[in-house]
Amino acid sequence: MNSNTHNLFKISTIILFISISLFHFTKSPQTLTLTPKSPRTNYIVRFTNYKHAHHHKKYLEHNTKKKFNGSSNWEWIDRNNAASRFPTDFGVVSVDDEAVNSVVEEFQRLEMVKDVTIDSSYQLRNLLGGNEKVFERIGAFSDAKKRPGKIFTSMSFEDNQTVEWRRELLSHKSQVTSLFGADGLWSKGYTGGKVKMAIFDTGIRSDHPHFRNIKERTNWTNEDTLNDNLGHGTFVAGVIAGEDAECLGFAPDTEIYAFRVFTDAQVSYTSWFLDAFNYAIASNMDVLNLSIGGPDYLDLPFVEKVLELTASNIIMVSAIGNDGPLYGTLNNPADQSDVIGVGGIDYNDHIASFSSRGMSTWEIPHGYGRVKPDVVAYGREIMGSKISTGCKTLSGTSVASPVVAGVVCLLVSVIPESERKQILNPASMKQALVEGAAKLSGPNMYEQGAGRVDLLESYEILKSYKPRASIFPSVLDYTDCPYAWPFCQQPLYADAMPVLFNTTILNGMGVIGYIESPPVWHPSNEESNLLSIHFTYSDIIWPWTGFLALHMQIKEEGSQFSGEIEGNVTVKVYSPPGLGETSFRHSTCVLHLKLRVIPTPSRSVRVLWDQFHSIKYPPGYIPRDSLDVRNDILDWHGDHLHTNFHIMFNMLRDAGYYIETLGSPLTCFDARQYGTLMLVDLEDEYFEEEIQKLRDDVVNTGLSLVVFGDWYNVDTMVKMRFFDDNTRSWWTPVTGGANIPALNDLLAPFGIAFGDRILNGDFSLNDELIKYASGTNIVKFPSGGFVHRFPFYDSSESGATHSFLAGGKDNADSAILGLVEVGGSRIAVYGDSNCLDSSHMVTNCYWLLRKILDFTGKNVKDPILFSNSVKLETSLHQDDDQLPSRRTDLNFSTYSAVLGKELICRSDSRFDVWGTKGYGLQVRGRNRRLPGYKAIDLGMGLNSSSDISISKSPKVVDRSKENSSGNKFLGLLYRDDLDAPVVFPSHWLVPAAVGVLGILLLINFWRIRQKRRRRRKGSNSSGRFSNL
């Protein structure tokens, strides 16, 4: 056989083999990891008023009949539960998936419809095992895949230190109720009598021997049972009201109303909760315990119903979450100011490692979070009732929550029944708890809130309580460290960014209240006049709570002052008259300040942290920074100096640096005041004015830059895409670990750019071992700079369409760290932020950051970093068209504070540029847009309802343009039609095309063979084939 023919045969065989392999390995991600698409999806239609369900049904049918010509593309779902006999403010409809957009648009057009949202589901998923099952701490994600249901975090669990903590329990020789002094109130006749306690959980058995007063059991699920077959609801009820001698509850005479809102499969839907909440309101519950939570504080139907429930004078107690010891991990609804959020401690009054830490992240990146939890209670190895009889121990904040709920029931019973509704409400109960709490030595305010619940102190407060308003926390004392961390960690000084302190107004006078006049600062002495405070606060205090934020600056004349400033902030609140009253209620709230002030530090040690360009979940799918983390795929901890970067913040302060936060665009700070601007793990875009000003600041003003990037790879983002069975939509990462295309735009004037590799591995520098976790590479850097390269494993080529190949390869050395001088300024770039982020850190690189800041701020060059062996003789270069590109298949402006928005300096910038476009800018701001998209001006904040509402129409991809990877075909796979997903046959089209090619080659090969045979028969040649 001729060699060319033989080669052709081998090629054909190989292509056929590849096509068969593709059929086997390139199945659609949907068939491997996603829930199959169902023909219909349930939606919640919320109305602007309460009516019986059949009225709402007729309203929708009548007003959409003409539009749909009587077609059955949607139908009303009747809900036969205990709430059916009461008016409701919502309905559940089943909508054909193909008609979703038209039906939702028509519903939202109706005057009486408030909004339309997916009927999302919640899941406890193994909160407790069954009778003998071991409880597992499992959240919403496992092995980088999202589990069915609404996103939640892990709940109560069997403790691994059971033996140790049981010994601790035995050493106390008492019940947890005795540790709070509950027996002292029992002896006075207070046992929780005539207090209606709603327990939202997995139900309870009617004949359970531990309970004397089970008033009602209701089932809100699609299962035909009222019993608890999991054990979680029974345990929670036992902590609150159990009467077994081995596991006593706090209020044994409390009336238990068991709301079974979770199935045996540990699933629940938002509509079940909304119905159950409505029934709790209609049934006049006094207290409600909810031991679930998750990071999505933008689930508006759920969040707003909680607000309505507390506005109805129901005291809600909820677990703060089991995502500790990480900061910025508060769970909703416990993070709401109208809810009593409970953290956990052990029997030595140490914050439990599992207890989530504050601050609240609703307000950042453009503000400052509130103090949460409100209080802490024992939450490790608590005794409670088993599913049928007997006792067991569990740990978690979902155990600490019923401890506080039991305390609350006991306190409610102290007030005569005829006076309860006039005195007790969510605000007055929280006032009694936080004012009576015992502050623990050691933990800061974002770990312990007001401190450990003190039942007897709160009892004394309630005995003589008169309706009033107050501020929590009521004191900010810079000399009280570590409780006042992070404020006590860094003194105030002149010419700094404002220091923000966000407090909660508790209004025990009424569900609604108003600020009578602007807050006032009352300095205690002449020196205290050096403090300037601007205030932002709630226009309306509802329900029961509001906020008062302090923006504090030292005046310029205090630039050399060293000492303490002290005084009070007062704010007057008023509410409508109470029952039987004729005049408005008035109250003056007082916040005491004691602040430390130092002379303004030198520029070289002042560092400015860019918070403005950080985006987190919610509302967008912002992926984790380390792809090795498989059980927490969302970036939801805030990326703030005082949340998941708090250890770095403490380290820099200990090293003598002063770090300030910028929550406004880069035009809103005076570069002459700072030695270094830090850009770490940033996801947002930049205004053109920001890029220009930063260039001028570096070139002309002497500002230095430190940039820590993260991975960015389009193929990997597509691979991380998944179909969410709850929202019936595709979830795709909004960006990578960092927005590398935007950072490259910012760094372009300096000849610096990052690439799109995803590098993993260990390297050693200065005899320090550092883990490089899903970092990126440097592909452009100017000559004369110093660039450090190391060999890493590159996983960036394991794209969605090549999953059958090995997921990465060993690379030659990759550039990851670069340092260069630019005139009188200095720039340092590094491709991975995980070594600074305490969320999923393997090894820290704080020592490296210190050396970098010594270089950028003080021009101190460490010999290890500035060795001649790493100096660039020629620039590192890559063509611009080869740099990472933006995706054009999603509307980034929905999540951005830049795209479609006006450039404006916010209230977290210095007072002199509030409401302006910044320093030295005379031009008007303009909307910035991504290539391929018109500028979109939403006219609202990131936390507005539109961020999670149903889109009016699917997003359209411009197929005439190549996507960011430069491949038109793959662009079809990158579509992000969230509300009308298109199933593209990527699992058969590619192998089919390859297979057809292989068959054509084989046919061609066969025809050539046939021709040669005929020639051999008709010739007298030697029989050898001529060359083809």
Tab-separated table of N, CA, C and O in Angstrom, residues 826-895:
chain	number	residue	atom	x	y	z
A	826	ARG	N	5.517	53.959	41.954
A	826	ARG	CA	5.886	52.560	41.829
A	826	ARG	C	4.621	51.724	41.674
A	826	ARG	O	3.577	52.050	42.238
A	827	ILE	N	4.726	50.640	40.911
A	827	ILE	CA	3.591	49.755	40.657
A	827	ILE	C	4.019	48.321	40.936
A	827	ILE	O	5.100	47.889	40.512
A	828	ALA	N	3.153	47.587	41.643
A	828	ALA	CA	3.367	46.161	41.885
A	828	ALA	C	2.089	45.418	41.526
A	828	ALA	O	0.996	45.835	41.928
A	829	VAL	N	2.217	44.340	40.752
A	829	VAL	CA	1.052	43.536	40.380
A	829	VAL	C	1.339	42.083	40.710
A	829	VAL	O	2.462	41.596	40.544
A	830	TYR	N	0.282	41.401	41.171
A	830	TYR	CA	0.372	39.981	41.546
A	830	TYR	C	-0.926	39.324	41.101
A	830	TYR	O	-1.995	39.936	41.183
A	831	GLY	N	-0.857	38.093	40.636
A	831	GLY	CA	-1.998	37.493	39.956
A	831	GLY	C	-2.985	36.736	40.796
A	831	GLY	O	-3.909	36.119	40.239
A	832	ASP	N	-2.873	36.756	42.137
A	832	ASP	CA	-3.765	35.937	42.963
A	832	ASP	C	-4.023	36.637	44.287
A	832	ASP	O	-3.088	37.067	44.959
A	833	SER	N	-5.311	36.761	44.665
A	833	SER	CA	-5.664	37.421	45.931
A	833	SER	C	-5.988	36.442	47.043
A	833	SER	O	-6.250	36.863	48.178
A	834	ASN	N	-5.986	35.144	46.757
A	834	ASN	CA	-6.401	34.163	47.769
A	834	ASN	C	-5.491	34.146	48.986
A	834	ASN	O	-5.938	33.767	50.073
A	835	CYS	N	-4.240	34.553	48.804
A	835	CYS	CA	-3.324	34.538	49.936
A	835	CYS	C	-3.546	35.724	50.873
A	835	CYS	O	-2.892	35.827	51.921
A	836	LEU	N	-4.480	36.628	50.504
A	836	LEU	CA	-4.861	37.736	51.388
A	836	LEU	C	-6.261	37.549	51.960
A	836	LEU	O	-6.618	38.179	52.954
A	837	ASP	N	-7.058	36.724	51.312
A	837	ASP	CA	-8.477	36.536	51.630
A	837	ASP	C	-8.625	35.394	52.625
A	837	ASP	O	-8.294	34.247	52.330
A	838	SER	N	-9.153	35.691	53.813
A	838	SER	CA	-9.237	34.668	54.861
A	838	SER	C	-10.356	33.663	54.636
A	838	SER	O	-10.459	32.682	55.362
A	839	SER	N	-11.187	33.862	53.606
A	839	SER	CA	-12.316	32.953	53.390
A	839	SER	C	-11.855	31.540	53.082
A	839	SER	O	-12.303	30.578	53.705
A	840	HIS	N	-10.995	31.388	52.078
A	840	HIS	CA	-10.578	30.046	51.663
A	840	HIS	C	-9.060	29.978	51.525
A	840	HIS	O	-8.535	29.276	50.671
A	841	MET	N	-8.374	30.693	52.381
A	841	MET	CA	-6.926	30.771	52.306
A	841	MET	C	-6.268	29.439	52.671
A	841	MET	O	-6.678	28.771	53.625
A	842	VAL	N	-5.250	29.065	51.901
A	842	VAL	CA	-4.428	27.899	52.234
A	842	VAL	C	-3.160	28.371	52.952
A	842	VAL	O	-2.835	27.904	54.035
A	843	THR	N	-2.413	29.255	52.312
A	843	THR	CA	-1.269	29.914	52.957
A	843	THR	C	-1.382	31.414	52.709
A	843	THR	O	-1.867	31.831	51.653
A	844	ASN	N	-0.942	32.205	53.659
A	844	ASN	CA	-1.026	33.657	53.486
A	844	ASN	C	0.267	34.196	52.872
A	844	ASN	O	1.320	33.543	52.925
A	845	CYS	N	0.167	35.370	52.286
A	845	CYS	CA	1.350	36.045	51.730
A	845	CYS	C	1.457	37.449	52.315
A	845	CYS	O	1.817	38.395	51.623
A	846	TYR	N	1.121	37.562	53.593
A	846	TYR	CA	1.171	38.871	54.242
A	846	TYR	C	2.585	39.444	54.236
A	846	TYR	O	2.774	40.654	54.093
A	847	TRP	N	3.581	38.576	54.406
A	847	TRP	CA	4.963	39.051	54.397
A	847	TRP	C	5.300	39.676	53.036
A	847	TRP	O	6.018	40.682	52.971
A	848	LEU	N	4.779	39.057	51.973
A	848	LEU	CA	5.019	39.594	50.634
A	848	LEU	C	4.325	40.938	50.461
A	848	LEU	O	4.901	41.880	49.881
A	849	LEU	N	3.099	41.051	50.970
A	849	LEU	CA	2.385	42.323	50.888
A	849	LEU	C	3.131	43.419	51.633
A	849	LEU	O	3.219	44.561	51.154
A	850	ARG	N	3.688	43.095	52.780
A	850	ARG	CA	4.450	44.105	53.533
A	850	ARG	C	5.653	44.586	52.723
A	850	ARG	O	5.949	45.788	52.673
A	851	LYS	N	6.365	43.657	52.094
A	851	LYS	CA	7.530	44.049	51.292
A	851	LYS	C	7.099	44.867	50.077
A	851	LYS	O	7.791	45.817	49.674
A	852	ILE	N	5.958	44.518	49.506
A	852	ILE	CA	5.446	45.278	48.363
A	852	ILE	C	5.091	46.698	48.788
A	852	ILE	O	5.426	47.678	48.109
A	853	LEU	N	4.415	46.839	49.930
A	853	LEU	CA	4.034	48.169	50.408
A	853	LEU	C	5.256	48.980	50.852
A	853	LEU	O	5.265	50.207	50.722
A	854	ASP	N	6.266	48.296	51.359
A	854	ASP	CA	7.505	49.009	51.680
A	854	ASP	C	8.112	49.591	50.407
A	854	ASP	O	8.691	50.687	50.420
A	855	PHE	N	7.973	48.862	49.297
A	855	PHE	CA	8.472	49.358	48.017
A	855	PHE	C	7.611	50.489	47.484
A	855	PHE	O	8.122	51.565	47.128
A	856	THR	N	6.288	50.294	47.434
A	856	THR	CA	5.425	51.304	46.821
A	856	THR	C	5.315	52.553	47.678
A	856	THR	O	5.254	53.675	47.150
A	857	GLY	N	5.270	52.395	49.007
A	857	GLY	CA	5.086	53.555	49.870
A	857	GLY	C	6.372	54.231	50.276
A	857	GLY	O	6.434	55.459	50.390
A	858	LYS	N	7.441	53.440	50.493
A	858	LYS	CA	8.681	53.989	51.054
A	858	LYS	C	9.885	53.830	50.125
A	858	LYS	O	10.987	54.238	50.479
A	859	ASN	N	9.678	53.201	48.972
A	859	ASN	CA	10.751	52.937	48.010
A	859	ASN	C	11.875	52.105	48.626
A	859	ASN	O	13.063	52.294	48.328
A	860	VAL	N	11.491	51.169	49.479
A	860	VAL	CA	12.449	50.222	50.060
A	860	VAL	C	12.433	48.963	49.199
A	860	VAL	O	11.399	48.304	49.070
A	861	LYS	N	13.592	48.627	48.635
A	861	LYS	CA	13.659	47.503	47.699
A	861	LYS	C	14.296	46.301	48.381
A	861	LYS	O	15.482	46.304	48.704
A	862	ASP	N	13.500	45.272	48.564
A	862	ASP	CA	13.994	44.045	49.162
A	862	ASP	C	14.868	43.306	48.152
A	862	ASP	O	14.474	43.146	46.989
A	863	PRO	N	16.036	42.841	48.556
A	863	PRO	CA	16.947	42.175	47.608
A	863	PRO	C	16.334	40.941	46.948
A	863	PRO	O	16.668	40.626	45.803
A	864	ILE	N	15.476	40.254	47.653
A	864	ILE	CA	14.854	39.061	47.079
A	864	ILE	C	13.941	39.444	45.914
A	864	ILE	O	13.915	38.780	44.871
A	865	LEU	N	13.185	40.527	46.085
A	865	LEU	CA	12.241	40.938	45.047
A	865	LEU	C	12.932	41.658	43.898
A	865	LEU	O	12.417	41.660	42.769
A	866	PHE	N	14.088	42.271	44.170
A	866	PHE	CA	14.728	43.097	43.154
A	866	PHE	C	16.107	42.531	42.770
A	866	PHE	O	17.066	43.280	42.579
A	867	SER	N	16.159	41.251	42.639
A	867	SER	CA	17.386	40.603	42.176
A	867	SER	C	17.575	40.870	40.688
A	867	SER	O	16.617	40.898	39.906
A	868	ASN	N	18.826	41.056	40.281
A	868	ASN	CA	19.114	41.288	38.864
A	868	ASN	C	18.697	40.123	37.988
A	868	ASN	O	18.454	40.280	36.792
A	869	SER	N	18.588	38.961	38.592
A	869	SER	CA	18.224	37.782	37.806
A	869	SER	C	16.783	37.830	37.308
A	869	SER	O	16.412	37.081	36.397
A	870	VAL	N	15.950	38.689	37.886
A	870	VAL	CA	14.548	38.775	37.456
A	870	VAL	C	14.246	40.104	36.777
A	870	VAL	O	13.089	40.420	36.511
A	871	LYS	N	15.281	40.877	36.484
A	871	LYS	CA	15.062	42.159	35.830
A	871	LYS	C	14.846	41.960	34.336
A	871	LYS	O	15.550	41.196	33.685
A	872	LEU	N	13.837	42.652	33.802
A	872	LEU	CA	13.497	42.534	32.391
A	872	LEU	C	14.405	43.422	31.544
A	872	LEU	O	14.432	44.642	31.729
A	873	GLU	N	15.119	42.806	30.617
A	873	GLU	CA	15.925	43.579	29.685
A	873	GLU	C	15.060	44.108	28.548
A	873	GLU	O	15.271	45.210	28.040
A	874	THR	N	14.094	43.294	28.146
A	874	THR	CA	13.116	43.712	27.127
A	874	THR	C	11.726	43.533	27.698
A	874	THR	O	11.499	42.686	28.562
A	875	SER	N	10.799	44.327	27.227
A	875	SER	CA	9.450	44.297	27.782
A	875	SER	C	8.771	42.964	27.504
A	875	SER	O	9.017	42.322	26.485
A	876	LEU	N	7.939	42.567	28.436
A	876	LEU	CA	7.065	41.415	28.240
A	876	LEU	C	5.869	41.898	27.439
A	876	LEU	O	5.215	42.879	27.805
A	877	HIS	N	5.571	41.219	26.322
A	877	HIS	CA	4.580	41.777	25.404
A	877	HIS	C	3.620	40.710	24.909
A	877	HIS	O	3.979	39.548	24.720
A	878	GLN	N	2.370	41.138	24.738
A	878	GLN	CA	1.355	40.334	24.054
A	878	GLN	C	0.436	41.290	23.311
A	878	GLN	O	0.068	42.339	23.847
A	879	ASP	N	0.093	40.933	22.075
A	879	ASP	CA	-0.770	41.806	21.280
A	879	ASP	C	-2.099	42.028	21.986
A	879	ASP	O	-2.637	41.125	22.641
A	880	ASP	N	-2.640	43.229	21.822
A	880	ASP	CA	-3.893	43.570	22.500
A	880	ASP	C	-5.036	42.641	22.108
A	880	ASP	O	-5.904	42.337	22.931
A	881	ASP	N	-5.047	42.191	20.845
A	881	ASP	CA	-6.150	41.323	20.428
A	881	ASP	C	-6.026	39.923	21.002
A	881	ASP	O	-6.927	39.093	20.834
A	882	GLN	N	-4.933	39.635	21.690
A	882	GLN	CA	-4.761	38.353	22.354
A	882	GLN	C	-5.040	38.429	23.853
A	882	GLN	O	-4.979	37.420	24.544
A	883	LEU	N	-5.321	39.641	24.347
A	883	LEU	CA	-5.620	39.800	25.770
A	883	LEU	C	-7.029	39.298	26.073
A	883	LEU	O	-7.881	39.230	25.184
A	884	PRO	N	-7.302	38.944	27.336
A	884	PRO	CA	-8.657	38.510	27.702
A	884	PRO	C	-9.692	39.566	27.327
A	884	PRO	O	-9.469	40.767	27.528
A	885	SER	N	-10.800	39.121	26.751
A	885	SER	CA	-11.850	40.030	26.293
A	885	SER	C	-13.098	39.877	27.136
A	885	SER	O	-13.324	38.854	27.776
A	886	ARG	N	-13.928	40.903	27.102
A	886	ARG	CA	-15.186	40.871	27.837
A	886	ARG	C	-16.180	39.965	27.134
A	886	ARG	O	-16.192	39.856	25.912
A	887	ARG	N	-17.032	39.384	27.924
A	887	ARG	CA	-18.155	38.640	27.365
A	887	ARG	C	-19.221	39.639	26.915
A	887	ARG	O	-19.509	40.603	27.606
A	888	THR	N	-19.802	39.370	25.779
A	888	THR	CA	-20.860	40.247	25.268
A	888	THR	C	-22.209	39.546	25.281
A	888	THR	O	-23.152	40.019	24.675
A	889	ASP	N	-22.292	38.428	25.989
A	889	ASP	CA	-23.525	37.652	25.980
A	889	ASP	C	-24.332	37.824	27.251
A	889	ASP	O	-25.244	37.053	27.516
A	890	LEU	N	-23.993	38.826	28.065
A	890	LEU	CA	-24.797	39.107	29.258
A	890	LEU	C	-24.793	40.602	29.509
A	890	LEU	O	-23.901	41.318	29.070
A	891	ASN	N	-25.822	41.060	30.210
A	891	ASN	CA	-25.973	42.484	30.490
A	891	ASN	C	-25.313	42.803	31.827
A	891	ASN	O	-25.934	42.717	32.879
A	892	PHE	N	-24.063	43.170	31.772
A	892	PHE	CA	-23.278	43.411	32.983
A	892	PHE	C	-23.775	44.620	33.755
A	892	PHE	O	-23.546	44.742	34.963
A	893	SER	N	-24.474	45.533	33.092
A	893	SER	CA	-24.906	46.766	33.763
A	893	SER	C	-25.880	46.487	34.899
A	893	SER	O	-26.033	47.305	35.807
A	894	THR	N	-26.542	45.329	34.876
A	894	THR	CA	-27.472	44.980	35.950
A	894	THR	C	-26.765	44.901	37.293
A	894	THR	O	-27.346	45.199	38.330
A	895	TYR	N	-25.503	44.519	37.275
A	895	TYR	CA	-24.764	44.289	38.513
A	895	TYR	C	-23.724	45.376	38.792
A	895	TYR	O	-23.153	45.414	39.873
